[in-house]
PDB file of C-alpha atoms and ligand atoms in Angstrom:
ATOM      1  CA  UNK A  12     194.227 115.116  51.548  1.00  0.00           C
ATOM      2  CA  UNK A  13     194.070 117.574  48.598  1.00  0.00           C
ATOM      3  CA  UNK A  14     194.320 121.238  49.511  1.00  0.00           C
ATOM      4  CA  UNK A  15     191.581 123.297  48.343  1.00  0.00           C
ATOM      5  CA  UNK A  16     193.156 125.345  45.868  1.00  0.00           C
ATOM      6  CA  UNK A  17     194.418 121.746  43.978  1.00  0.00           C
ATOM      7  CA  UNK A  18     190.684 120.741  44.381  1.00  0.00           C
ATOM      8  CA  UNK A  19     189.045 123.325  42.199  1.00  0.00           C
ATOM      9  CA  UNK A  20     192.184 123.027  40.332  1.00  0.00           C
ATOM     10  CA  UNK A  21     191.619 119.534  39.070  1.00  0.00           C
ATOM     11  CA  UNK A  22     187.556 119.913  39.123  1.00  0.00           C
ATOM     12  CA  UNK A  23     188.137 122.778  36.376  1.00  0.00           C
ATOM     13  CA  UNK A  24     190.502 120.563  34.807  1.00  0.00           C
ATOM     14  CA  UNK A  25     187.914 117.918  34.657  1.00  0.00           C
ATOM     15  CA  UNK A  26     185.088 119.494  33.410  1.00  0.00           C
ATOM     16  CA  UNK A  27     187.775 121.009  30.322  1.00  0.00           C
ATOM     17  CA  UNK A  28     188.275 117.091  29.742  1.00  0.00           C
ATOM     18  CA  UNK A  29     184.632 116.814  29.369  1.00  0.00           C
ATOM     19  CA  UNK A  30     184.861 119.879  27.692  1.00  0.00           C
ATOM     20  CA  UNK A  31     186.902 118.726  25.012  1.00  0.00           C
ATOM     21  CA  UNK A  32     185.322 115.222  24.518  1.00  0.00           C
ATOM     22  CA  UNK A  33     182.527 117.139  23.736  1.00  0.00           C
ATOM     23  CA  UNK A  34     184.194 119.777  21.247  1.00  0.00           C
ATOM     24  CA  UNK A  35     185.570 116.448  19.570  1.00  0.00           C
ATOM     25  CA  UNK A  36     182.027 114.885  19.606  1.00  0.00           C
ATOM     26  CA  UNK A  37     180.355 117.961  17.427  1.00  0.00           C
ATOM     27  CA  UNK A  38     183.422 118.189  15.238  1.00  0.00           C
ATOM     28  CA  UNK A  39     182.999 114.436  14.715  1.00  0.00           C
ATOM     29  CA  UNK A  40     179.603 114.702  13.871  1.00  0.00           C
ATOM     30  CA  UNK A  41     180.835 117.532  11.033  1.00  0.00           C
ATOM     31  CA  UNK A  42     183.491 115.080   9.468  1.00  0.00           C
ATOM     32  CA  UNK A  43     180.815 112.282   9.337  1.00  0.00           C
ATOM     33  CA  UNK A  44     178.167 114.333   7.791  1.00  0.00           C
ATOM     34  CA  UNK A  45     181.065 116.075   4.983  1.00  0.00           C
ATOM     35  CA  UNK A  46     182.058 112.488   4.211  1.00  0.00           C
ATOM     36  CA  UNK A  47     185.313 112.211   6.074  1.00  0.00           C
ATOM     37  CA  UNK A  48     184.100 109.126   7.750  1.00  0.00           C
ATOM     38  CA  UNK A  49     188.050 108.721   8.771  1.00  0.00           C
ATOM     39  CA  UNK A  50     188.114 111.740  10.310  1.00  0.00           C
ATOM     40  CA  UNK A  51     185.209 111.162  12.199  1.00  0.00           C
ATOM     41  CA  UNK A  52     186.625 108.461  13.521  1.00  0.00           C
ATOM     42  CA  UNK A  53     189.876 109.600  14.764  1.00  0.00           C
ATOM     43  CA  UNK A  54     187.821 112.325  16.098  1.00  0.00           C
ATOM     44  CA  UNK A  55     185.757 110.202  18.086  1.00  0.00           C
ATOM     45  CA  UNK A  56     188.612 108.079  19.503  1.00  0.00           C
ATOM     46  CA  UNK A  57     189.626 111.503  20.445  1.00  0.00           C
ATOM     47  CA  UNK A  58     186.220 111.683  22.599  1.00  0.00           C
ATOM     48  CA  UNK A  59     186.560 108.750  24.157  1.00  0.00           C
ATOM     49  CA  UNK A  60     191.200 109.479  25.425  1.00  0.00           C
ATOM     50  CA  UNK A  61     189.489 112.800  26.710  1.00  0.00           C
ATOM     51  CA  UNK A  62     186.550 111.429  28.781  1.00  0.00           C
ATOM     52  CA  UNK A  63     189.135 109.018  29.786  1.00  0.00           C
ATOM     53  CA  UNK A  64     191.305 111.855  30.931  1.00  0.00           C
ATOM     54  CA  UNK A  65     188.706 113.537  32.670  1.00  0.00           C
ATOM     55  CA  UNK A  66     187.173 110.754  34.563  1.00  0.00           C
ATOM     56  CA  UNK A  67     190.870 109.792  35.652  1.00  0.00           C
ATOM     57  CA  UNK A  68     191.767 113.095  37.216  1.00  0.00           C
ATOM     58  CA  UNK A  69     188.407 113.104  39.024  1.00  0.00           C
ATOM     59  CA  UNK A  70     189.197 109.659  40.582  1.00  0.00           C
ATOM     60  CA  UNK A  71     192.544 111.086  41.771  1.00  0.00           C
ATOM     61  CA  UNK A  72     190.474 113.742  43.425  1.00  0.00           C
ATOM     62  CA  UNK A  73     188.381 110.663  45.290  1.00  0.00           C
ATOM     63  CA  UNK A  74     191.107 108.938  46.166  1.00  0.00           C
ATOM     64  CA  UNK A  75     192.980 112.244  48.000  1.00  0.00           C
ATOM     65  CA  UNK A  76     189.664 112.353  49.998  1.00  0.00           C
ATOM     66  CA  UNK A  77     187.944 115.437  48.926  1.00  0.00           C
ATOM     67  CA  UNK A  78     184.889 116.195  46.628  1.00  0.00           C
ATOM     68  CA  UNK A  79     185.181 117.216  42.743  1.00  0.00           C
ATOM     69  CA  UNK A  80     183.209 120.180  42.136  1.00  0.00           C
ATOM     70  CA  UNK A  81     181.260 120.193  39.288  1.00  0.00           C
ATOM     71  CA  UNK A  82     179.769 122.910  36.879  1.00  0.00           C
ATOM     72  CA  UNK A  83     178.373 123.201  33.385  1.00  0.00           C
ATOM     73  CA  UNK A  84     180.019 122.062  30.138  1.00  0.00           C
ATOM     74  CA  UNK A  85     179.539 124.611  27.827  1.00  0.00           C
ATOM     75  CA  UNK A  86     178.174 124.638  23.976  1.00  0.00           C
ATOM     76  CA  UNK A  87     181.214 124.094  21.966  1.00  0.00           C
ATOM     77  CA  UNK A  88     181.680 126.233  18.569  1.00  0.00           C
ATOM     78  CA  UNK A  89     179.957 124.274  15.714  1.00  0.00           C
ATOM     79  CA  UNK A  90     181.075 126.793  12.667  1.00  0.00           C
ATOM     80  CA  UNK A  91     183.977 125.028  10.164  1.00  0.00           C
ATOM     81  CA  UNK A  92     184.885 125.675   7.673  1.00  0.00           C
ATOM     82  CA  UNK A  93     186.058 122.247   6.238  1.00  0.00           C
ATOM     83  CA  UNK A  94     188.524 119.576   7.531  1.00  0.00           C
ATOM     84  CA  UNK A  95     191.954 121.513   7.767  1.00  0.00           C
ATOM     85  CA  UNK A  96     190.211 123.973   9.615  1.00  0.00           C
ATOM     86  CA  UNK A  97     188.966 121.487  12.204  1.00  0.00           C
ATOM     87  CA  UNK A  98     192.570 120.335  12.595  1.00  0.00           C
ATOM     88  CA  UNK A  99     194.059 123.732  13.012  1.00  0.00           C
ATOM     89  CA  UNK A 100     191.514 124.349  15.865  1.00  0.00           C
ATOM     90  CA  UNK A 101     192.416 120.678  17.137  1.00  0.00           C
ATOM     91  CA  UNK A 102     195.959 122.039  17.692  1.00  0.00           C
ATOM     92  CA  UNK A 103     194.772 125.433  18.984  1.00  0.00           C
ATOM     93  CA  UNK A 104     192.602 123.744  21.313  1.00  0.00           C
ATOM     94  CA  UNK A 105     195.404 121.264  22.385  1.00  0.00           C
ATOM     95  CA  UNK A 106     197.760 124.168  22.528  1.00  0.00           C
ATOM     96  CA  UNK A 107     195.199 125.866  25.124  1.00  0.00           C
ATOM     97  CA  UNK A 108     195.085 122.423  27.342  1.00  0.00           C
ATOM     98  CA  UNK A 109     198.902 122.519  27.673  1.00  0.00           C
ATOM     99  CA  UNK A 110     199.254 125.752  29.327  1.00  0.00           C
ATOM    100  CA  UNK A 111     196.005 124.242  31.548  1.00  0.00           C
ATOM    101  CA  UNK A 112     197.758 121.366  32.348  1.00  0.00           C
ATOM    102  CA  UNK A 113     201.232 122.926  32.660  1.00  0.00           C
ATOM    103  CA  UNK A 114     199.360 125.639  35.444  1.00  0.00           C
ATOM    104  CA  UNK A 115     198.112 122.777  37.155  1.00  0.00           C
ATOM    105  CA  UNK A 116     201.487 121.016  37.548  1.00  0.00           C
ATOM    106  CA  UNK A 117     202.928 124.379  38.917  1.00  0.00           C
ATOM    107  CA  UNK A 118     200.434 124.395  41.140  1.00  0.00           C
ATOM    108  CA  UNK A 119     201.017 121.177  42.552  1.00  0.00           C
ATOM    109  CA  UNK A 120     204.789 122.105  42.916  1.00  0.00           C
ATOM    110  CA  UNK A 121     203.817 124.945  44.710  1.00  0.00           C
ATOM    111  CA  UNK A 122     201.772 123.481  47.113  1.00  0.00           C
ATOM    112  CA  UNK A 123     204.077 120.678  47.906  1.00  0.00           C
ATOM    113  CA  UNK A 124     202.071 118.304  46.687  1.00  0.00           C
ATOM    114  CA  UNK A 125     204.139 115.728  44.379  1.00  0.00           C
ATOM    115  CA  UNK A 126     201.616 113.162  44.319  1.00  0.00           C
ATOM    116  CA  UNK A 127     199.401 115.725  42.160  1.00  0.00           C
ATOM    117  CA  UNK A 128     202.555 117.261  40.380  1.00  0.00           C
ATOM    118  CA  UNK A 129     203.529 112.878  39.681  1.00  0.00           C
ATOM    119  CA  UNK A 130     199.628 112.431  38.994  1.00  0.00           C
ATOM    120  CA  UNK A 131     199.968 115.412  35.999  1.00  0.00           C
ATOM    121  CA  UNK A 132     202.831 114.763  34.886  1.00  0.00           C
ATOM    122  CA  UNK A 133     201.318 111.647  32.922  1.00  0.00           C
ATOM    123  CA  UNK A 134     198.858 114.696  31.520  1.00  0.00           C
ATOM    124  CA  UNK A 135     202.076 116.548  30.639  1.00  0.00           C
ATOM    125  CA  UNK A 136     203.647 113.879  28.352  1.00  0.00           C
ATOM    126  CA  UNK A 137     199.952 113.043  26.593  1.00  0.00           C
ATOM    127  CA  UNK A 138     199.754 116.702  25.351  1.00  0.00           C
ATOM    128  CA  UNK A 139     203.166 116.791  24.137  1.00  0.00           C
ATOM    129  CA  UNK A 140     201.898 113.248  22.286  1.00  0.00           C
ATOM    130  CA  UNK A 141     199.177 115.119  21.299  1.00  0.00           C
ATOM    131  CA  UNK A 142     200.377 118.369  19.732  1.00  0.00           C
ATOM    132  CA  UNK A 143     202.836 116.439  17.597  1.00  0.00           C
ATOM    133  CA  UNK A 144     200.294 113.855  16.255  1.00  0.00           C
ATOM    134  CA  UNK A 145     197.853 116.643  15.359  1.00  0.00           C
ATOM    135  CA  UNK A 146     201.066 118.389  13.674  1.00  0.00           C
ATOM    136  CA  UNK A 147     201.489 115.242  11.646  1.00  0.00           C
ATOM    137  CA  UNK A 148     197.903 115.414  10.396  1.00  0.00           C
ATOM    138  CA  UNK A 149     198.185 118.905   9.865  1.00  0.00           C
ATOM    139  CA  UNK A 150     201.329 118.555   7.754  1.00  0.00           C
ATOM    140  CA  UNK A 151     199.637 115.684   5.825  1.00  0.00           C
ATOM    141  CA  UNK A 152     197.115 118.484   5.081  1.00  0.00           C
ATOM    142  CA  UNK A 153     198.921 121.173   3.338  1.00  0.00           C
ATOM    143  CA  UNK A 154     200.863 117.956   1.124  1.00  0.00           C
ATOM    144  CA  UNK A 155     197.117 117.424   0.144  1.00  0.00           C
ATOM    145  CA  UNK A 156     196.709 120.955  -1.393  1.00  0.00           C
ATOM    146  CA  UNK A 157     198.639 120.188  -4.044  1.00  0.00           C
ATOM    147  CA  UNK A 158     197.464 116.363  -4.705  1.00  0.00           C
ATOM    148  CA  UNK A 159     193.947 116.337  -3.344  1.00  0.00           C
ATOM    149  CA  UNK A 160     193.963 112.698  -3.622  1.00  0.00           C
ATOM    150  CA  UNK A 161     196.064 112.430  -0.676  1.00  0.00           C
ATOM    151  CA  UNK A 162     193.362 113.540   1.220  1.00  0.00           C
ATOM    152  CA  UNK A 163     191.439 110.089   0.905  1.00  0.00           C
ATOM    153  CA  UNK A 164     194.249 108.494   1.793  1.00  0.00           C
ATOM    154  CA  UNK A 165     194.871 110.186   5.148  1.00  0.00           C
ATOM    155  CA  UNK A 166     190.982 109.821   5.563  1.00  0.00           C
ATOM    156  CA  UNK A 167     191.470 105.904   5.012  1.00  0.00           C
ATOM    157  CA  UNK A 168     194.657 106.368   7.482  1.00  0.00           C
ATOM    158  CA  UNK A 169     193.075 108.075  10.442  1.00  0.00           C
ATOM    159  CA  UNK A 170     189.954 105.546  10.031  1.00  0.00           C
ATOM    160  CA  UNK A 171     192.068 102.952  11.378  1.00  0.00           C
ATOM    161  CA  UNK A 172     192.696 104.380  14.762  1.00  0.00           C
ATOM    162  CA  UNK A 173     191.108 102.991  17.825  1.00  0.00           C
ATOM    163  CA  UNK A 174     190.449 103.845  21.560  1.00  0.00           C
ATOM    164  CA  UNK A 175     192.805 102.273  23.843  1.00  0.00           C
ATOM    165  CA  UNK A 176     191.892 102.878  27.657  1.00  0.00           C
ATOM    166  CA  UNK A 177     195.250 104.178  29.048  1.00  0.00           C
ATOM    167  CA  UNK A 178     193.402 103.753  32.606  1.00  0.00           C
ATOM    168  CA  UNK A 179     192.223 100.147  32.337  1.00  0.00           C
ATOM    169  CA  UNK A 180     190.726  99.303  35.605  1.00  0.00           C
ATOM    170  CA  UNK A 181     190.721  95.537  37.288  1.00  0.00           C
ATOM    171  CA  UNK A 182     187.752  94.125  39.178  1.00  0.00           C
ATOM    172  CA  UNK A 183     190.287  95.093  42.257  1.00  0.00           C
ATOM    173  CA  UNK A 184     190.305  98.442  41.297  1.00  0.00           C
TER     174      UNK A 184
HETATM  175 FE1  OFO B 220     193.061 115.399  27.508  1.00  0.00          FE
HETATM  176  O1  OFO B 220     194.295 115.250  26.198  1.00  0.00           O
HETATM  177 FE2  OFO B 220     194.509 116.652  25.057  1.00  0.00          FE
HETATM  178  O2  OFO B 220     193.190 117.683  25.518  1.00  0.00           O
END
């Protein structure tokens, strides 16, 4: 059974998944409608990892028998000011997730709980994952300034990724 505290831990952490699927979403929308159609899409693949995240954690919360609290998602910011600066608040935003998720693994450490601090640890690796690709973009970014072209080729580069569930679930399941 989860302890309280770890509940409203994870429920927060939850609803900053949704959170961020959501920040991706309107940033998505942004790249699409200033062209960067490849952008957009790596954006949206980013919606779909993070609602993935989200609705992961709140099945751990299920299966430790309690119930996830849930609250509001609030309006994400909707003001860029073109695509580097939706990547720099990518990695801010990331940035702010790690400490999150890094909290949250404390907690569980404190509380004795290592099938929460095992659980987030998987959480622990992704933003790590995370951070650097957005780096890479970023760093892609600033070559760009001085051959704009580049720019349509990283566009063409990031729309080839796609979604892969890293929580596929069986019929068993
Ligand atoms: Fe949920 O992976 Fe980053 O935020």
């Amino acid at each position: 059974m989860l302890k309280k505290n770890l509940v409203k831990a994870f429920s927060e952490q939850v609803n900053a998944e949704y959170y961020s699927a959501y920040l991706y979403l309107v940033m998505s929308a942004y790249a699409d409608r200033a062209g960067f159609k490849g952008a957009a899409n790596w954006l949206f693949v980013q919606v779909q990892e993070e609602t993935a995240h989200g609705t992961h954690m709140y099945r751990h919360i299920l299966e430790r028998g309690a119930d996830p609290a849930f609250a509001d998602i609030k309006t994400p910011p909707s003001n860029f000011r073109g695509i580097k600066d939706i990547f720099d608040k990518v990695l801010e935003h990331e940035r702010l997730v790690t400490e999150r998720i890094n909290n949250l693994a404390s907690l569980a450490l404190r509380e004795n709980d290592h099938a929460s601090y095992n659980f987030i640890m998987w959480y622990v690796n992704e933003q790590t994952e995370e951070e650097a690709g957005v780096g890479d973009i970023l760093a892609k970014i600033a070559l760009a300034d001085k051959n704009p072209g580049l720019l349509f080729t990283l566009d063409a580069e990031l729309g080839n990724r796609t979604f892969v569930d890293p929580f596929p679930r069986t019929q068993a399941d």
